[in-house]
XYZ file of C-alpha atoms in Angstrom:
363
model
C 0.081 0.162 -0.093
C 1.213 3.653 -0.983
C 1.093 5.576 2.231
C 0.933 9.304 2.236
C 4.262 10.755 3.118
C 4.990 11.479 6.865
C 6.172 15.229 7.960
C 8.595 14.926 10.513
C 9.758 18.187 12.841
C 13.256 17.273 12.384
C 14.364 20.026 14.979
C 12.096 18.852 17.973
C 13.027 16.869 20.882
C 16.126 16.823 23.186
C 18.676 16.054 20.729
C 16.708 17.295 17.405
C 18.233 16.602 13.774
C 20.665 13.720 14.685
C 17.695 11.504 16.452
C 14.734 12.628 14.412
C 16.570 11.697 11.393
C 18.080 8.299 12.330
C 14.649 7.180 13.777
C 13.152 8.052 10.656
C 15.847 5.937 9.107
C 15.291 2.974 11.337
C 11.578 2.802 10.416
C 12.163 3.107 6.668
C 14.588 0.389 7.002
C 11.848 -1.672 8.366
C 8.926 -0.315 6.401
C 10.628 0.523 2.794
C 6.819 1.966 1.563
C 7.564 4.963 4.115
C 8.232 8.670 2.741
C 9.133 11.674 4.676
C 9.242 15.258 4.348
C 11.912 16.346 6.711
C 11.419 19.939 7.906
C 13.959 21.971 9.448
C 17.685 23.267 9.097
C 18.334 21.891 5.612
C 22.169 21.574 5.912
C 22.025 19.834 9.393
C 19.391 17.430 7.934
C 21.535 17.038 4.749
C 24.447 16.144 6.972
C 22.576 13.561 9.184
C 21.305 11.959 5.484
C 24.746 10.943 4.561
C 24.755 8.206 7.021
C 21.371 7.100 5.715
C 21.269 7.020 2.028
C 18.274 4.393 2.173
C 16.149 7.523 4.039
C 17.621 10.230 1.575
C 16.111 8.546 -1.366
C 12.639 8.575 0.194
C 12.632 12.135 1.923
C 12.213 15.791 0.771
C 13.396 18.520 2.868
C 11.494 21.579 3.898
C 14.055 24.141 5.287
C 13.410 26.421 7.898
C 15.922 27.581 10.493
C 13.036 28.727 13.202
C 12.335 26.495 16.115
C 9.849 26.328 19.173
C 11.585 26.303 22.075
C 10.843 23.375 24.660
C 9.658 25.842 27.505
C 7.926 28.300 25.050
C 4.742 29.203 25.611
C 1.933 27.855 23.154
C 0.486 31.385 22.776
C 3.708 32.950 21.622
C 4.310 29.768 19.364
C 1.634 29.768 17.495
C 2.518 33.392 16.512
C 5.275 31.700 14.712
C 3.673 29.025 13.329
C 4.376 29.587 9.570
C 7.999 29.812 10.227
C 8.631 27.052 12.809
C 9.837 23.633 11.693
C 6.855 22.343 13.769
C 4.160 24.603 12.369
C 5.360 23.960 9.052
C 4.884 20.322 9.442
C 1.628 20.561 10.955
C 0.845 22.840 7.479
C 1.788 20.113 5.347
C -1.094 18.069 6.843
C -3.442 20.725 6.391
C -2.364 21.258 2.670
C -2.018 17.741 1.957
C 1.373 17.890 0.988
C 1.834 15.142 4.194
C -0.450 12.526 5.436
C 0.130 12.952 8.784
C 3.200 15.175 11.226
C 5.502 13.791 13.905
C 7.250 16.035 16.425
C 9.266 15.599 19.598
C 9.014 19.338 20.653
C 6.873 21.035 22.948
C 3.703 19.552 23.636
C 1.926 22.363 24.582
C 2.588 24.327 21.414
C 2.180 21.096 19.268
C -1.435 20.563 20.206
C -2.123 24.229 19.869
C -1.008 24.468 16.740
C -2.717 21.353 15.479
C -5.884 22.469 16.957
C -5.390 25.796 14.970
C -4.508 24.534 11.814
C -6.400 21.159 11.599
C -9.512 21.736 13.807
C -11.569 19.071 15.275
C -13.504 16.705 13.128
C -17.369 17.357 12.922
C -18.836 15.819 16.201
C -15.888 16.458 18.307
C -15.786 19.290 20.930
C -11.796 18.910 21.883
C -9.247 16.759 20.727
C -7.476 14.250 23.206
C -4.167 13.088 23.838
C -3.818 9.282 23.804
C -0.730 6.959 24.282
C -0.421 3.233 24.559
C 1.018 1.550 27.795
C 1.865 -1.819 28.553
C 0.282 -4.566 30.498
C 0.432 -7.899 31.732
C -1.219 -8.964 29.088
C -0.508 -9.769 25.694
C -2.211 -6.295 24.456
C -1.332 -2.615 25.398
C -4.085 -0.450 26.717
C -5.059 2.909 25.217
C -5.434 5.992 27.354
C -6.766 9.093 27.063
C -7.042 12.305 27.680
C -3.326 12.724 29.002
C -3.140 16.543 29.142
C -4.739 18.367 26.023
C -7.562 19.357 28.340
C -7.512 19.958 31.976
C -11.147 19.616 31.999
C -13.895 17.291 30.724
C -17.334 17.065 30.760
C -19.833 13.827 30.248
C -19.961 14.721 26.463
C -16.159 15.055 26.272
C -15.350 11.697 27.839
C -18.032 10.049 25.745
C -16.016 11.451 22.440
C -12.778 10.489 24.050
C -14.063 6.695 24.516
C -15.482 6.664 20.897
C -11.921 7.933 19.560
C -9.947 6.019 21.965
C -11.996 2.782 21.045
C -11.265 3.523 17.364
C -7.595 3.813 18.122
C -7.557 0.548 19.839
C -9.283 -1.516 17.365
C -6.132 -0.387 15.185
C -3.361 -1.519 17.757
C -4.831 -4.301 19.292
C -6.873 -5.931 16.870
C -10.191 -6.464 19.097
C -13.367 -5.371 17.305
C -15.279 -4.064 20.587
C -12.343 -3.133 22.967
C -13.366 -2.921 26.797
C -13.837 0.900 27.602
C -13.721 2.042 31.542
C -13.742 5.457 32.698
C -10.833 6.181 35.376
C -12.540 7.000 38.895
C -11.910 6.335 42.297
C -13.777 3.713 42.943
C -15.829 0.904 40.651
C -19.363 1.544 42.257
C -21.924 3.449 40.434
C -22.136 5.786 42.865
C -18.356 7.040 43.057
C -16.771 9.965 41.236
C -17.769 13.297 39.862
C -21.033 14.099 38.371
C -19.298 14.296 34.771
C -18.069 10.667 35.259
C -21.281 9.242 36.392
C -23.284 11.043 33.526
C -20.883 9.960 30.875
C -21.165 6.202 32.331
C -24.640 6.287 31.776
C -24.404 7.732 28.228
C -21.980 4.951 27.234
C -24.049 2.550 28.632
C -27.265 3.614 27.263
C -25.548 3.538 23.885
C -24.045 0.123 24.332
C -27.293 -1.420 24.946
C -28.926 0.086 21.646
C -31.069 -2.679 19.772
C -28.575 -1.713 16.586
C -25.687 -2.907 18.264
C -24.570 0.309 20.005
C -21.051 1.617 19.791
C -17.913 -0.278 18.245
C -16.663 -0.737 22.057
C -17.638 -2.481 25.237
C -18.319 -0.193 27.954
C -17.578 -1.812 31.339
C -17.980 1.006 34.007
C -15.052 2.558 36.058
C -11.372 1.499 36.573
C -9.167 2.441 39.567
C -5.695 3.685 38.712
C -3.980 0.765 40.476
C -5.715 -1.647 37.593
C -4.838 0.339 34.639
C -2.018 -1.843 33.678
C -3.251 -5.024 34.818
C -4.554 -5.679 31.201
C -8.420 -6.191 32.185
C -9.449 -3.249 29.912
C -8.317 -1.767 26.739
C -9.141 1.826 26.957
C -9.102 4.091 30.032
C -10.788 7.526 29.373
C -10.168 10.386 31.927
C -9.766 14.253 31.860
C -6.611 15.357 30.995
C -5.439 16.746 34.691
C -6.245 13.053 36.083
C -4.890 11.479 32.648
C -1.225 13.212 32.943
C -0.818 12.559 36.804
C -1.701 8.994 36.282
C 0.702 8.713 33.192
C 3.528 10.498 35.275
C 2.996 8.441 38.094
C 3.172 4.997 36.357
C 6.277 6.464 34.324
C 7.926 7.205 38.019
C 6.884 4.175 39.306
C 8.826 1.897 36.280
C 11.906 3.935 36.862
C 11.786 3.349 40.488
C 11.320 -0.361 40.005
C 14.343 -0.360 37.212
C 16.686 1.963 39.561
C 15.797 -0.296 42.632
C 16.758 -3.475 40.567
C 19.737 -1.825 39.263
C 21.083 -1.311 42.995
C 20.060 -4.537 44.057
C 22.013 -6.385 41.806
C 25.320 -4.142 41.605
C 25.397 -4.316 45.583
C 27.495 -7.403 46.225
C 29.281 -10.191 44.435
C 26.521 -12.229 45.334
C 23.560 -9.973 43.683
C 25.740 -9.815 40.678
C 25.704 -13.585 40.388
C 22.084 -13.514 40.686
C 21.825 -11.047 38.215
C 23.256 -13.348 35.397
C 20.861 -15.931 36.333
C 17.757 -13.971 36.426
C 18.997 -11.778 33.137
C 16.390 -13.071 31.011
C 13.741 -12.157 33.161
C 14.997 -8.558 33.718
C 15.743 -8.026 30.176
C 11.766 -8.995 29.525
C 11.229 -6.550 32.361
C 13.211 -3.598 31.128
C 11.517 -4.450 27.409
C 8.491 -3.641 28.936
C 9.399 -0.586 30.881
C 11.258 0.949 28.397
C 9.357 4.156 27.116
C 10.891 3.959 23.672
C 9.148 0.710 22.996
C 5.691 2.714 23.535
C 6.559 6.101 22.103
C 4.174 7.943 20.179
C 1.074 9.666 21.270
C -1.822 10.734 19.306
C -3.894 14.091 18.873
C -6.984 12.039 18.419
C -10.162 14.071 16.901
C -8.381 16.688 14.581
C -8.632 16.774 10.910
C -5.623 14.864 10.098
C -2.842 12.796 12.112
C -0.497 14.286 14.310
C 1.823 12.459 16.780
C 3.816 13.432 19.856
C 7.432 11.612 20.439
C 8.624 12.074 23.493
C 11.278 14.698 23.902
C 13.830 12.291 25.255
C 13.213 9.603 22.815
C 16.022 7.791 21.388
C 16.368 6.547 17.426
C 14.605 3.546 18.592
C 11.625 5.524 20.172
C 11.416 7.766 17.398
C 11.199 4.942 14.971
C 8.390 3.457 16.963
C 6.420 6.576 16.804
C 6.799 6.787 13.199
C 5.619 3.533 12.765
C 2.656 4.324 14.903
C 1.845 6.999 12.523
C 2.319 5.119 9.456
C -0.586 2.309 11.014
C -2.583 4.933 11.762
C -2.510 5.925 8.191
C -2.662 2.747 6.837
C -5.982 1.812 8.762
C -7.600 5.326 8.081
C -8.081 6.450 11.696
C -9.939 9.602 11.218
C -12.327 7.947 9.018
C -13.018 5.236 11.404
C -13.663 7.818 14.306
C -16.337 9.722 11.802
C -17.933 6.359 11.310
C -18.087 5.659 14.959
C -19.578 8.977 15.727
C -22.144 8.795 13.068
C -23.223 5.701 14.698
C -23.780 7.449 18.024
C -25.827 10.174 16.785
C -26.242 13.726 18.533
C -29.194 12.317 20.769
C -26.964 9.834 22.628
C -24.822 12.889 23.967
C -27.845 14.426 25.520
C -28.384 13.688 29.646
C -31.642 14.359 31.179
C -32.962 16.086 28.455
C -30.285 18.520 27.659
C -26.718 18.477 26.025
C -23.503 19.069 28.235
C -21.866 22.135 27.532
C -18.728 21.947 25.378
C -15.859 24.283 26.231
C -12.970 25.927 24.137
C -9.725 23.345 23.905
C -6.741 24.325 25.901
C -3.163 22.991 25.397
C -2.201 22.266 29.133
C 1.320 20.865 28.812
């Protein structure tokens, strides 16, 4: 299948051009159908491409020397959308010069620029940032929102559930992924009014005679069960989601650091490490964020993927592969189809439609 080319913000991330180009080259090595638009300082990109002739043959360079700073306010960055590598990569999606954009730059700026340039799909009030995380089962779990919006009402949460399920069907292969709302308990009476209203809407939509949504809604989930593999999609507001994500990432680093200290504390522990190395290597693989890199802004009229700023080349390659997979499986079209099955009436609770609010990039 001939995929649209992918626009890569080559200047984003902690190491910029070297890692972004090397990551794209790794992805191209595994998938020779990938084509790229590399956006950034032309001379630096050309120099990096000298070591990757296979990528050079499949890439076009769009030169610009303006870069969004890692700590730059989104409102300031947006004023330079037409001159920065991030802004031009997103604009390539808007104009059709690329099918998707990948950046490891400032998350808030990327969200704001993407929202202004691409706007949300019909039926979506706010985009959401979604990522995949490892579980104890063979499948990953999709979690959203992870920080695109600090608040979410019931209507937003239902839309997130639909988008997350569409994404999950692509990455897990399950036809009706299990979806749960993140809450402080699993009982129906727990949580905010927004959570209880969203649960009622999703329950009603899932029980419709026409088959309802392409998902299986199964109530609430607590944060300690996110990585158990009992659900395929976890839905929450961006404030709670970002806190949960960073707590999980911090716990993963704590475990790996603790094991490293334990296995180097004495000769006996070093011998123990050699005996248990296959198990520790498996653990390292699951906890390595580069193996799960690539968060997606769902709900936009186009595909935009956020690579972690500290990702190495392997991580960038994973983000590129995720991007290509979403293009190949027509993510935006899937979301649109699922929204049409839901219908506006299902987003009404007690005779009124939950009020939508303007999207705000919070990271």
